XYZ file of C-alpha atoms in Angstrom:
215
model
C 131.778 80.507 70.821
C 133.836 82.919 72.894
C 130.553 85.163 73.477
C 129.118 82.140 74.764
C 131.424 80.817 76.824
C 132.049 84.713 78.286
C 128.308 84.838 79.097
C 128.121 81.193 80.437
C 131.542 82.659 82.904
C 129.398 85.798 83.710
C 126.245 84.242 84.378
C 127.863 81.209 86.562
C 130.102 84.342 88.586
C 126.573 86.135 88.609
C 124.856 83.111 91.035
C 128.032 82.721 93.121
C 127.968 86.990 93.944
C 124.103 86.371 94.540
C 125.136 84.424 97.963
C 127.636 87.200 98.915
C 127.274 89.193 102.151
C 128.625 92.291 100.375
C 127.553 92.902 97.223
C 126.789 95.618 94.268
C 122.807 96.044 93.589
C 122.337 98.942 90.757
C 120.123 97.254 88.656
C 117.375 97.162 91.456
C 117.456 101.057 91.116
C 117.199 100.667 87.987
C 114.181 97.737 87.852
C 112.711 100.996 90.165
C 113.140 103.834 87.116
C 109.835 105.719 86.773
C 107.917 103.188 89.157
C 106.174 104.968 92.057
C 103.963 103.636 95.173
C 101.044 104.767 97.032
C 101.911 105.731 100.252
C 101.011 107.435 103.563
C 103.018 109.357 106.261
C 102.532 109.470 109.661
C 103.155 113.080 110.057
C 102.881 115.710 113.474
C 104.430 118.825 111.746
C 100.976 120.144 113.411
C 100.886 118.461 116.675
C 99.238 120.910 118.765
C 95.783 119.984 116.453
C 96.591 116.418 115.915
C 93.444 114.332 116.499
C 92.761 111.136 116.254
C 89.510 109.847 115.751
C 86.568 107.232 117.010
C 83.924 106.013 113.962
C 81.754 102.688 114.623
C 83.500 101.733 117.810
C 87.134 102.000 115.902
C 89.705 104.548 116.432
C 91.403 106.004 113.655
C 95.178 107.694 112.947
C 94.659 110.364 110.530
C 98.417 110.510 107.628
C 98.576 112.108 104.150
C 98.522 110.504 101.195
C 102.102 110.982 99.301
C 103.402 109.296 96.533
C 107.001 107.622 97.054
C 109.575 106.174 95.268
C 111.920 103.457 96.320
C 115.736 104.323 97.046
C 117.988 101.173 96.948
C 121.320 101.453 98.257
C 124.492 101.028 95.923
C 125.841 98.572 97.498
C 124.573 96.049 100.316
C 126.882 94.771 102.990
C 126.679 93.127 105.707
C 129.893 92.354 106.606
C 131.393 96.878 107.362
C 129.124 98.972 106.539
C 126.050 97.449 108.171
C 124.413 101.072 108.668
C 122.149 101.878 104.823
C 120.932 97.237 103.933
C 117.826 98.127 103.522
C 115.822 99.887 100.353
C 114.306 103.508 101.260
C 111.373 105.380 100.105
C 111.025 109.116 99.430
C 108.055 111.480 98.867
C 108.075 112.319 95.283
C 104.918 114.677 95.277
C 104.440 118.255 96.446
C 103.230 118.251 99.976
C 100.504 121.180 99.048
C 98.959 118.677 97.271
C 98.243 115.774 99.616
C 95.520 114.486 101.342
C 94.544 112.532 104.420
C 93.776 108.926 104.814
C 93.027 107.228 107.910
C 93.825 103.858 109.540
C 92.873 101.481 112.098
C 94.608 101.456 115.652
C 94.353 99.774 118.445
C 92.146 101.452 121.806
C 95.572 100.867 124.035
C 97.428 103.169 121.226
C 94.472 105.582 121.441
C 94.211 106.092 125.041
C 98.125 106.944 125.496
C 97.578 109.590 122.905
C 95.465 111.117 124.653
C 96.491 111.210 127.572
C 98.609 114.692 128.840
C 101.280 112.461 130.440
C 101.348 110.025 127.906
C 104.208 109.023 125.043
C 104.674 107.600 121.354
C 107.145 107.284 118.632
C 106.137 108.184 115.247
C 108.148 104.929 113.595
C 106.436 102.684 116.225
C 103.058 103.928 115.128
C 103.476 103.469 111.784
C 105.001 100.162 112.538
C 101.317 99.365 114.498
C 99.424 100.391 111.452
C 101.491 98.206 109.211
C 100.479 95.413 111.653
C 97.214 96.170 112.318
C 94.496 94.623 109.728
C 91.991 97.262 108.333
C 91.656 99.569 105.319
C 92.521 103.039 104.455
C 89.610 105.193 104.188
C 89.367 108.369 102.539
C 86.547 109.671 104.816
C 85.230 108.865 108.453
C 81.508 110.106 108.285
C 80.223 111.097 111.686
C 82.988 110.638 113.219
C 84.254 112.342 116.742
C 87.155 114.092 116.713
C 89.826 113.457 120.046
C 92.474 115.967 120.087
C 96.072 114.201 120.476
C 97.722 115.080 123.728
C 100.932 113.020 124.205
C 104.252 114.037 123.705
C 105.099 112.516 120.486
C 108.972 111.818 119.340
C 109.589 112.878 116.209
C 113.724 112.158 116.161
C 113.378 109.078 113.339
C 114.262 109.931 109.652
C 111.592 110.515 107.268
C 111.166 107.371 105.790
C 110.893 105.664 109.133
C 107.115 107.280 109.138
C 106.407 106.357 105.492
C 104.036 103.477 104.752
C 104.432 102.201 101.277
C 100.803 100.678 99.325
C 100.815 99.162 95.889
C 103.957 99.832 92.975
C 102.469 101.990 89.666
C 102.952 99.838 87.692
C 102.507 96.773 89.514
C 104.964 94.907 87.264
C 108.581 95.563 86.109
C 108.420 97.357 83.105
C 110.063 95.173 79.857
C 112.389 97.881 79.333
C 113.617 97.858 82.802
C 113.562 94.303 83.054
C 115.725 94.374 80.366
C 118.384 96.978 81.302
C 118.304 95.988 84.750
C 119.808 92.395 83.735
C 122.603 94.324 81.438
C 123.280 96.560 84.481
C 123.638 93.313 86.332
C 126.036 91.760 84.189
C 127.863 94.665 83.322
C 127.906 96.682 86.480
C 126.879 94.766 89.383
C 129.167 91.618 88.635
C 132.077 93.122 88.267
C 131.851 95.960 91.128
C 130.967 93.046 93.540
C 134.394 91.245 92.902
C 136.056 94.220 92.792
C 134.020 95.433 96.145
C 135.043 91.935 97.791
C 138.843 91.827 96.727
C 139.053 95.570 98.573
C 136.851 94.404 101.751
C 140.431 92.841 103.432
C 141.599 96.575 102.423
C 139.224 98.686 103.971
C 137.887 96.400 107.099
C 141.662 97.259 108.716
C 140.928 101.319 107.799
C 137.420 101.214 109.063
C 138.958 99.294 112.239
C 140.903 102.168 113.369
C 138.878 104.985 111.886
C 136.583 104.212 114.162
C 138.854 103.162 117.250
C 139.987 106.569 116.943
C 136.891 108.421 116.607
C 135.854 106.147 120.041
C 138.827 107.824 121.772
């Protein structure tokens, strides 16, 4: 009776955190252990031979094919530290070892790339291509080849310029599924009250750290 009424506590706290605007997330990382996904980055590491390319009346964006794995942060909160909300992916494999894929643009996109006076942002080209409908291909038979000529910033951390495809495996493992709700109950639940009882704590520290740093 006491486990029960413990878990029925736990599991009613547990739905209450869920609405929180600051709370502890561990057991996504660990729904994530040993998943990867197919992905593709949007790469100019050799932009003075960067092309881009024209098959069938389409223009193409040539990135290489990586394979990524997805980075949640520890905690998510929206109420100080507003800076690291959002999951991340990183390239897991060897960079000797990938390939290229290409993707559909748009002919606006195209013609500032080419152009000598012309400008683009790595993140908002990967952006477009998440936006734009069309497949990967592997290959672009016959196609021509237009070298890129625009001055392309490159400031944007790496993951900015990652697209992410389909999750190996596609669903949650059982054994993850499993730990990941004992990580939630054990970890998660109580680090988010204890994370929330220390928020009127550290929003007055963060306050002036940064008033300071301002001056």
């Amino acid at each position: 009776m006491k486990r029960l009424s413990l878990f029925i506590i736990l599991f009613s706290l547990s739905l209450i955190l869920m609405n929180s605007c600051a709370y502890v997330q561990t057991h996504k990382q660990v729904e994530e252990w040993g998943c990867t996904y197919d992905g593709k980055l949007i790469n100019n590491d050799n932009s003075s031979t960067w092309n881009i390319y024209r098959c069938n009346g389409k223009w193409y964006l040539p990135a290489q094919k990586v394979t990524l794995t997805k980075d949640y942060p520890t905690i998510k909160d929206t109420i100080l530290f507003t800076g690291n909300n959002t999951p991340e992916y990183a390239i897991k494999s060897d960079k000797a070892n990938m390939s290229t894929a290409y993707h559909p643009i748009s002919a606006g996109t195209a013609e500032v790339l080419m152009r000598s006076d012309g400008y683009a942002i790595l993140q908002d080209l990967a952006e477009e291509i998440k936006a734009t409908p069309g497949e990967w291909r592997d290959s672009l038979p016959g196609a021509s080849k237009y070298t890129i000529k625009a001055q392309i910033d490159d400031r944007q951390n790496s993951s900015a310029k990652l697209i992410a495809g389909r999750r190996t495996p596609a669903e949650t493992p059982v054994l993850n599924d499993v730990l990941s709700k004992l990580d939630f109950l054990v970890v998660d639940v109580p680090g988010t009250v204890i994370y929330n009882v220390a928020i009127p704590i550290m929003a007055p520290i963060k306050f002036f750290s940064e008033f300071l740093s301002n001056d």
